XYZ file of C-alpha atoms in Angstrom:
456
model
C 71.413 139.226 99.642
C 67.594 139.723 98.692
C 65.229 136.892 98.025
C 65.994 137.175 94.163
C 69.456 136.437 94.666
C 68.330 133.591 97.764
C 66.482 131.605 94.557
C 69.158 132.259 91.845
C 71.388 130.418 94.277
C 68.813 127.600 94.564
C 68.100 127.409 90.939
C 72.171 127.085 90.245
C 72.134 124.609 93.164
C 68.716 122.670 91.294
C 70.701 123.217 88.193
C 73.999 121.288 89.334
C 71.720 118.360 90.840
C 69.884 117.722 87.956
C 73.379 117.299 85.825
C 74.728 115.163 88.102
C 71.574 113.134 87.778
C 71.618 112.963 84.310
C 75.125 111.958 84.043
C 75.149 109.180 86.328
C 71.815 108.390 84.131
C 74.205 108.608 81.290
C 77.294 106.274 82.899
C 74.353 103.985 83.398
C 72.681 103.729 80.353
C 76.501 103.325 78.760
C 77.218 100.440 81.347
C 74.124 98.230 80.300
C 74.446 98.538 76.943
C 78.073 97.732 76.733
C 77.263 94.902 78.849
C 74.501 93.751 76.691
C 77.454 93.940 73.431
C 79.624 92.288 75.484
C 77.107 88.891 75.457
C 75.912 89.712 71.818
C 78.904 89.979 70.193
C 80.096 86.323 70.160
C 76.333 85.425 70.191
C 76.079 87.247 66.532
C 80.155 85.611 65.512
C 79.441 81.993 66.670
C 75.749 81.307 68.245
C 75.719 79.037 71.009
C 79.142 77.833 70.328
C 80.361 81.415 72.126
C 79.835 79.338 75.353
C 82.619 76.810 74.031
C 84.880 79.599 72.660
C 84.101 81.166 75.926
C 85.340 77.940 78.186
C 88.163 77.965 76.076
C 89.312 81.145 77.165
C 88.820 80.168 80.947
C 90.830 76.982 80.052
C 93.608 78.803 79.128
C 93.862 81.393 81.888
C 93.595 78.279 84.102
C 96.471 77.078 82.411
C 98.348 80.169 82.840
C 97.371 80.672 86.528
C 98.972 77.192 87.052
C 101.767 78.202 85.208
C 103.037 81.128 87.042
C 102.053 78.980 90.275
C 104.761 76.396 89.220
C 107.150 79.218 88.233
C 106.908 80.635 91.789
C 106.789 77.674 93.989
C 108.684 75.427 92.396
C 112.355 74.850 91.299
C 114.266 73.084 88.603
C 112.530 71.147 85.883
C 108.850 71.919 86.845
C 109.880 76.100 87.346
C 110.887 75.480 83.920
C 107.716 73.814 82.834
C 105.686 76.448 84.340
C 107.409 79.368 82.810
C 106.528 77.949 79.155
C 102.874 77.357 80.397
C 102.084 80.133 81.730
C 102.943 81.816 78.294
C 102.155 78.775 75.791
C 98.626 78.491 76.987
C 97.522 82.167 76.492
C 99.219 82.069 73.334
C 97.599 78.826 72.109
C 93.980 80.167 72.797
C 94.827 83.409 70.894
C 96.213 81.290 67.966
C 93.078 78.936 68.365
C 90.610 81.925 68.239
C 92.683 83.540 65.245
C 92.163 80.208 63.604
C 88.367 79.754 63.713
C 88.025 83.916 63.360
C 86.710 84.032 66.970
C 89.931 86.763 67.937
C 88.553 89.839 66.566
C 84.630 88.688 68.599
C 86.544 88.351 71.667
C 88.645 91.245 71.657
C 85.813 93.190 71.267
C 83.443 91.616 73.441
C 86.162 91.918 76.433
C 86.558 95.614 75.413
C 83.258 96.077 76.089
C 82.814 94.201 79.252
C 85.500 96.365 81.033
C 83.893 99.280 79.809
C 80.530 98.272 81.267
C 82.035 97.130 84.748
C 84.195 100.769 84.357
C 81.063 102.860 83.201
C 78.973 100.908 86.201
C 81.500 101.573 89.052
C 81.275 105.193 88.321
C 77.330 105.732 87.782
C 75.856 106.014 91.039
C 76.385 109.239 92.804
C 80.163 110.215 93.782
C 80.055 108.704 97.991
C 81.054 111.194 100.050
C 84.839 111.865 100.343
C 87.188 113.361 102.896
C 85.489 116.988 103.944
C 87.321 120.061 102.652
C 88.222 122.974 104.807
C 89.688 126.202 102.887
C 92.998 127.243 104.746
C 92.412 130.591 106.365
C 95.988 131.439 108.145
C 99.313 130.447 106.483
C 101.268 128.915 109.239
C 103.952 130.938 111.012
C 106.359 128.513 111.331
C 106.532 125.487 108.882
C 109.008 122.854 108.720
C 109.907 120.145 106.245
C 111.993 117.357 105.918
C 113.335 116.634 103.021
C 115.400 113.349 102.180
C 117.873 114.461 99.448
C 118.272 110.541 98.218
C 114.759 109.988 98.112
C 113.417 109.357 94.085
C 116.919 108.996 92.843
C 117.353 113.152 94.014
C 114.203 114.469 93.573
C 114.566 117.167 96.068
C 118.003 118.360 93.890
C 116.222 118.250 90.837
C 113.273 120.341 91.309
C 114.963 122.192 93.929
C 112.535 121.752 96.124
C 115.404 123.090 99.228
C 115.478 126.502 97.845
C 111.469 126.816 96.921
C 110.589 125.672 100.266
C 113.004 128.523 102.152
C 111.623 130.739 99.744
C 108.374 129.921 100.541
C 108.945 130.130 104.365
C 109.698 127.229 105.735
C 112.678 125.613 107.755
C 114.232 123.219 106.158
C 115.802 120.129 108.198
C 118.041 117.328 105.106
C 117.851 113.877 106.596
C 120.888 112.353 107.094
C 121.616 108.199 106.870
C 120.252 106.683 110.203
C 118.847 109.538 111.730
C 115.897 109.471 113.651
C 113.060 110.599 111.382
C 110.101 110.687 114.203
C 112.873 112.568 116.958
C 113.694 115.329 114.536
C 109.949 115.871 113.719
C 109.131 115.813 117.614
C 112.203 118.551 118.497
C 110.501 120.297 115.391
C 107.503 121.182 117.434
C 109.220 121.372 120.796
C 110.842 124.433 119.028
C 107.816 125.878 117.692
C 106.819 124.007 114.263
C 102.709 125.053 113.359
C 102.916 122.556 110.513
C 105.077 119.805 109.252
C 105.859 118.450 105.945
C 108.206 115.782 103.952
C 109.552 115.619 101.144
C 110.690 111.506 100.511
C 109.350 108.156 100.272
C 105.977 106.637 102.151
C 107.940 105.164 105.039
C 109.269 108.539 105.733
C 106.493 110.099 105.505
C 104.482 107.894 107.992
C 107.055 108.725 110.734
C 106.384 112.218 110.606
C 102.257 111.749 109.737
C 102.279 109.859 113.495
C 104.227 113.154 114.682
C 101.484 115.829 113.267
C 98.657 113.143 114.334
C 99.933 113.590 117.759
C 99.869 116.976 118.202
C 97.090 118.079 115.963
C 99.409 119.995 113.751
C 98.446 120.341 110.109
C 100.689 117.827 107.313
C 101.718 118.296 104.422
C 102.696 115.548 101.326
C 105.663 116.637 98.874
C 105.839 113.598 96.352
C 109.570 113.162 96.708
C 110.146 109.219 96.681
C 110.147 106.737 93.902
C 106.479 105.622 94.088
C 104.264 108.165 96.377
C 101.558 105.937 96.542
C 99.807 108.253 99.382
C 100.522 111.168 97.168
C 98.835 109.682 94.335
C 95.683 108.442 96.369
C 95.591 112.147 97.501
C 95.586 113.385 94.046
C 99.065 115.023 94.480
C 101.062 115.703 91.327
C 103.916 113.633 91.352
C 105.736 114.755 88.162
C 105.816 118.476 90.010
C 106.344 118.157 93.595
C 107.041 121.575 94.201
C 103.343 122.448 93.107
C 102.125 121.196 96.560
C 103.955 123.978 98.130
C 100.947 126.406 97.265
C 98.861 124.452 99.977
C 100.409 126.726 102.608
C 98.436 129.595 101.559
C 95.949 128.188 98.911
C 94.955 124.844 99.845
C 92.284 123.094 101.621
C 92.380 120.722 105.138
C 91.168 117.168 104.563
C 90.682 114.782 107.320
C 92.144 111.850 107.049
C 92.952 108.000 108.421
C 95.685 106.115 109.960
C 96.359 103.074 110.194
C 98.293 101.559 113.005
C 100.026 98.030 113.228
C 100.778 97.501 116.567
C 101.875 100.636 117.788
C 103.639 100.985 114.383
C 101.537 103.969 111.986
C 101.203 103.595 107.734
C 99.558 105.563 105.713
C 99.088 103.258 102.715
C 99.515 99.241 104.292
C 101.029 96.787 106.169
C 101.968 93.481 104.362
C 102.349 90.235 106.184
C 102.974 87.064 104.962
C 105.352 85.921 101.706
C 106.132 89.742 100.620
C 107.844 90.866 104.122
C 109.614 87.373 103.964
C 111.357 88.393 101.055
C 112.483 91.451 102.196
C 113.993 90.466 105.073
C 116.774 89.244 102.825
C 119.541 91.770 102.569
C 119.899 90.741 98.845
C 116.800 91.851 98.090
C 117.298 95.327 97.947
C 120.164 94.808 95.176
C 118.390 92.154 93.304
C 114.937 92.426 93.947
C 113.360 89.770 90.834
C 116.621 87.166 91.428
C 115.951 87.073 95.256
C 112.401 86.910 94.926
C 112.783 83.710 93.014
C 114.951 82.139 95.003
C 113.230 82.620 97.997
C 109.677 81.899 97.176
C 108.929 78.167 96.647
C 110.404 77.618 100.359
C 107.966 80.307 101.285
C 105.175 79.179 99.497
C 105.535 75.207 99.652
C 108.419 74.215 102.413
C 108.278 73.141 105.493
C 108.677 76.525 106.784
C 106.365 78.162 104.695
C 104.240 81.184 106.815
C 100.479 80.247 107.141
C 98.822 82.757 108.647
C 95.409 83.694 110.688
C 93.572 86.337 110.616
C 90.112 87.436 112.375
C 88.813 91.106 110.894
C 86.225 92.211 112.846
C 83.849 89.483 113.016
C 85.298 87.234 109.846
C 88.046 84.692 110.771
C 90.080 82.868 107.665
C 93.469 80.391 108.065
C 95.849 78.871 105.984
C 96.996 82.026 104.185
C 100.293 83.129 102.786
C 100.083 86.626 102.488
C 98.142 89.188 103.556
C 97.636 92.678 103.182
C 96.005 95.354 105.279
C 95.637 98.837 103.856
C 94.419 102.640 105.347
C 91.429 101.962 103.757
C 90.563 99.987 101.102
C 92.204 99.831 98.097
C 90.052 99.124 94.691
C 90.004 95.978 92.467
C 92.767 95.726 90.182
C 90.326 95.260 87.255
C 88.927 99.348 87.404
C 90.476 100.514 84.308
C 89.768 104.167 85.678
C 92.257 103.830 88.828
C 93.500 100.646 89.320
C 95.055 99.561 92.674
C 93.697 103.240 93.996
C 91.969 103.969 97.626
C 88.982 106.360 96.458
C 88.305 107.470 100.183
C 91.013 107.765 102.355
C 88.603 108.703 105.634
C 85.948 105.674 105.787
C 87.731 105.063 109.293
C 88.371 100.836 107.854
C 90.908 98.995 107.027
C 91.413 97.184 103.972
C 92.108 93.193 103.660
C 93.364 91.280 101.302
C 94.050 87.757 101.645
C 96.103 85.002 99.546
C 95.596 81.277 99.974
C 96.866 79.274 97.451
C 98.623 75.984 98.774
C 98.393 74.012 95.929
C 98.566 73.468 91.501
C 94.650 72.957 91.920
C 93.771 75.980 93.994
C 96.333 78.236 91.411
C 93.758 76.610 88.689
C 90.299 77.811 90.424
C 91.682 81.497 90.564
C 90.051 81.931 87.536
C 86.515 81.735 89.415
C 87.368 85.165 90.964
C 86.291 85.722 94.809
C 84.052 82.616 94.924
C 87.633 80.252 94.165
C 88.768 81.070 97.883
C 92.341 82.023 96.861
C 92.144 85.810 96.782
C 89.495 87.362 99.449
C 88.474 90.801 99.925
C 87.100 92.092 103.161
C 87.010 95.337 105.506
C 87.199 96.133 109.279
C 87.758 98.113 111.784
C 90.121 96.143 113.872
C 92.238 93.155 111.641
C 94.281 90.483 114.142
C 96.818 88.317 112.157
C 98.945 86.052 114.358
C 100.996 82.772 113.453
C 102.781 79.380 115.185
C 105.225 81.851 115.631
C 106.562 84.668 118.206
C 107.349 87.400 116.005
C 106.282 88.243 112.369
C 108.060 90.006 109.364
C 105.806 92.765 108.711
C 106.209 95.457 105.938
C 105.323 98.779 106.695
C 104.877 101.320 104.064
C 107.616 99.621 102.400
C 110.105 99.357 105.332
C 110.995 96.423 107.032
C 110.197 95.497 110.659
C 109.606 92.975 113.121
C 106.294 92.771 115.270
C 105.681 90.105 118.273
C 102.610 87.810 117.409
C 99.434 88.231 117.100
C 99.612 91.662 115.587
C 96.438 93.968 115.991
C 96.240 96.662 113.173
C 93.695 99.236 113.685
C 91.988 102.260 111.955
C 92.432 105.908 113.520
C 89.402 107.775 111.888
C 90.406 111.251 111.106
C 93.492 111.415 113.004
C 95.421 113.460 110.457
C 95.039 117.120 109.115
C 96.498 117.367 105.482
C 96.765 120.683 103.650
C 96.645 119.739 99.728
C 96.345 122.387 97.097
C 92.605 123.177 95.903
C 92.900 121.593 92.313
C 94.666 118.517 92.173
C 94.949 116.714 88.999
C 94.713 112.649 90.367
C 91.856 113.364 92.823
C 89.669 109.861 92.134
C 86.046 109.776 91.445
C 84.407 108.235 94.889
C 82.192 105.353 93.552
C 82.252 101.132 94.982
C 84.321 98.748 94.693
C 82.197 97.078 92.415
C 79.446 97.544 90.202
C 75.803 97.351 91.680
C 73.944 96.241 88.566
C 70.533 96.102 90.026
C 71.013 99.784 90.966
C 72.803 100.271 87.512
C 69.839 98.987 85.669
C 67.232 101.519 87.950
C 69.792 104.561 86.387
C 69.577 103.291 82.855
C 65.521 103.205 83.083
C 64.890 106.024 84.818
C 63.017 104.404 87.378
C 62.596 105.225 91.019
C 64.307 103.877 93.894
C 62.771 102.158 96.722
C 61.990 103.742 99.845
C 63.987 102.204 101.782
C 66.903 103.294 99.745
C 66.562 107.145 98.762
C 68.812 108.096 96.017
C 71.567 110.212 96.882
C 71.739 112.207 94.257
């Protein structure tokens, strides 16, 4: 190509920069002033007495929070209590707003606070995200397994059996108690140059570890009930036969594993009061009924799990869940993708922790991180150990039993994943929470220190 077509290619590449800049500029300037409506809307409805209306409001989430507390650690007459606080209270601050026509301020002014902390999270720059590699060479010899009771029959009803012969693979139907990781290991002992599953996370873990092992590209068909690492990886769920085309058409991404003990997940491992209650072979049956039963022993008896937990360099007690994810998942409160990991290949290890022991510490949730009850870290390497030998741990859904003190780590790019090249859920990389300073240097234009070059 000649030097004219060298600097149209640098002028389209200029070109692309610059509107990336002037969106995030955009998302910036959206997230400050929807912050600043957010504060000036009850200042305009009710002056200074927004601060009262405003404690009101935290009053009566405090009231909730204590609510549900007593609803799930308690029994009998204070269960009861706490199931008609943890609805009255909400309810009475609505009517009391309503009342004093504070309800159509507040609506509004929380409206516009998500939207700044939404419109915030996404300005900066997109952070880098798991490299893409274009698929050269179909494979010669794919294989998938595919659990036919996976999803309530997912794999009947899009006839995913028939489009996967079609489309060259072998085809191996799990069978009730077989062993998921053997079949995927004689798979490449008899010549398998890719694998690929079509069921639920736990299943597809098994067979990740398999590929992992032997360097042998994977592929995720969104066959279970949930597919929580099909959604993180942007899969379409509602068409799982769609992901077929990444045999020809797709793209390699490098991703994590994470490893508990020498057990892999690819979304988390929960310890704590959540693999507790499955352990109970009613749960499966009656999941909400056993739950409830189970819980205020769990959370308040003698016997209740505390656990201990040092990641990396940060060492908390006196917890009673905990939960450690392939990377880290994002706060619940991102109205864009809630509960979503936007990177699956920062080589860490998400943690979240719950410690609340008492009606008190249920009340101080409302304070967010600084209340102690709910904390947020990430590491490399996560140890959780109890006062006991063993611990009920939950791996990608499925039950199992791990000696004490368990040591979860991070495998940085230990998997190859084909994915088709457009996939409709990919997430927009951005942090876990807003950085307002940097937010506020977007919105004005202005530059950025030296010591912190802008990305873009």
């Amino acid at each position: 190509m000649g030097p004219h077509g060298g600097g149209n290619a640098r002028g389209s590449g200029e070109a692309g920069t610059a509107a990336v800049r002037e969106g995030s500029a955009g998302r910036a300037r959206l997230a400050v002033l929807a912050l600043l409506g957010s504060i000036l809307v009850p200042l305009v409805a009710a002056g200074l007495r927004s601060v009262l209306w405003a404690l009101a409001g935290l009053a009566g989430v405090a009231f909730a929070a204590v609510g549900v507390w007593w609803t799930l650690a308690h029994t009998g007459a204070l269960r009861a209590l706490g199931a008609v606080l943890s609805v009255t209270a909400p309810v009475a601050v609505l009517a009391l707003y309503a009342t004093f026509g504070m309800l159509g301020p507040a609506v509004l002014s929380l409206g516009l606070w998500l939207l700044a902390v939404t419109a915030a999270r996404t300005a900066p720059a997109p952070g880098p995200t798991a490299s893409e590699q274009a698929v050269v060479e179909a494979p010669h010899a794919p294989w998938v397994l595919m659990n036919p009771r996976s999803g309530g029959g997912k794999v009947g009803r899009f006839d995913l059996v028939e489009k996967a012969r079609a489309a060259g693979c072998r085809v191996a139907l799990l069978d009730a108690g077989q062993d998921v990781a053997g079949l995927a290991r004689q798979a490449v002992a008899d010549g398998a140059d890719l694998l690929a599953v079509a069921g639920g996370d736990g299943t597809q873990a098994l067979v990740a570890e398999v590929a992992a092992r032997h360097d042998l590209p994977f592929v995720v068909i969104p066959a279970g009930t949930r597919n929580h690492f099909a959604l993180d990886l942007g899969l379409d769920r509602d068409d799982p036969a769609a992901v077929l085309e990444a045999l020809t058409h797709g793209v390699e991404l490098r991703i994590d594993l994470g490893y508990a003990a020498d057990r892999v997940f690819v979304n988390n491992a929960s310890f704590g009061t959540y693999a507790s209650v499955v352990t109970d072979p009613a749960y499966r049956n009656a999941k909400a009924r056993t739950t409830l039963r189970t819980l205020p022993g769990l959370l308040t008896g003698e016997d209740a799990p505390r656990l201990r937990t040092r990641a990396d360099r940060t060492y908390v007690d006196g917890l009673q869940a905990l939960l450690v994810s392939n990377n880290p998942y994002g706060r619940a409160v991102d109205a864009a993708h809630p509960g979503r990991r936007k990177r699956l290949d920062s080589g860490l290890l998400g943690v979240v922790c719950v410690r609340v022991g008492n009606t008190a510490q249920a009340a101080r949730v409302v304070r967010g991180p600084r209340s102690g009850g709910l904390i947020r870290l990430s590491a490399g390497v996560v140890v959780i150990e109890a006062d006991t030998d063993a611990l009920p741990v939950g791996i990608d859904g499925e039950h199992v039993v791990l000696p004490s003190p368990v040591v979860c780590r991070s495998a940085p790019g230990a998997l190859r994943v084909r994915v088709p090249r457009r996939r409709p859920g990919t997430p927009r990389a951005g942090g876990a929470a807003a950085d307002w300073p940097r937010v506020a240097r977007l919105a004005l234009g202005r530059p950025f220190p030296d010591r912190e070059k802008d990305p873009l």
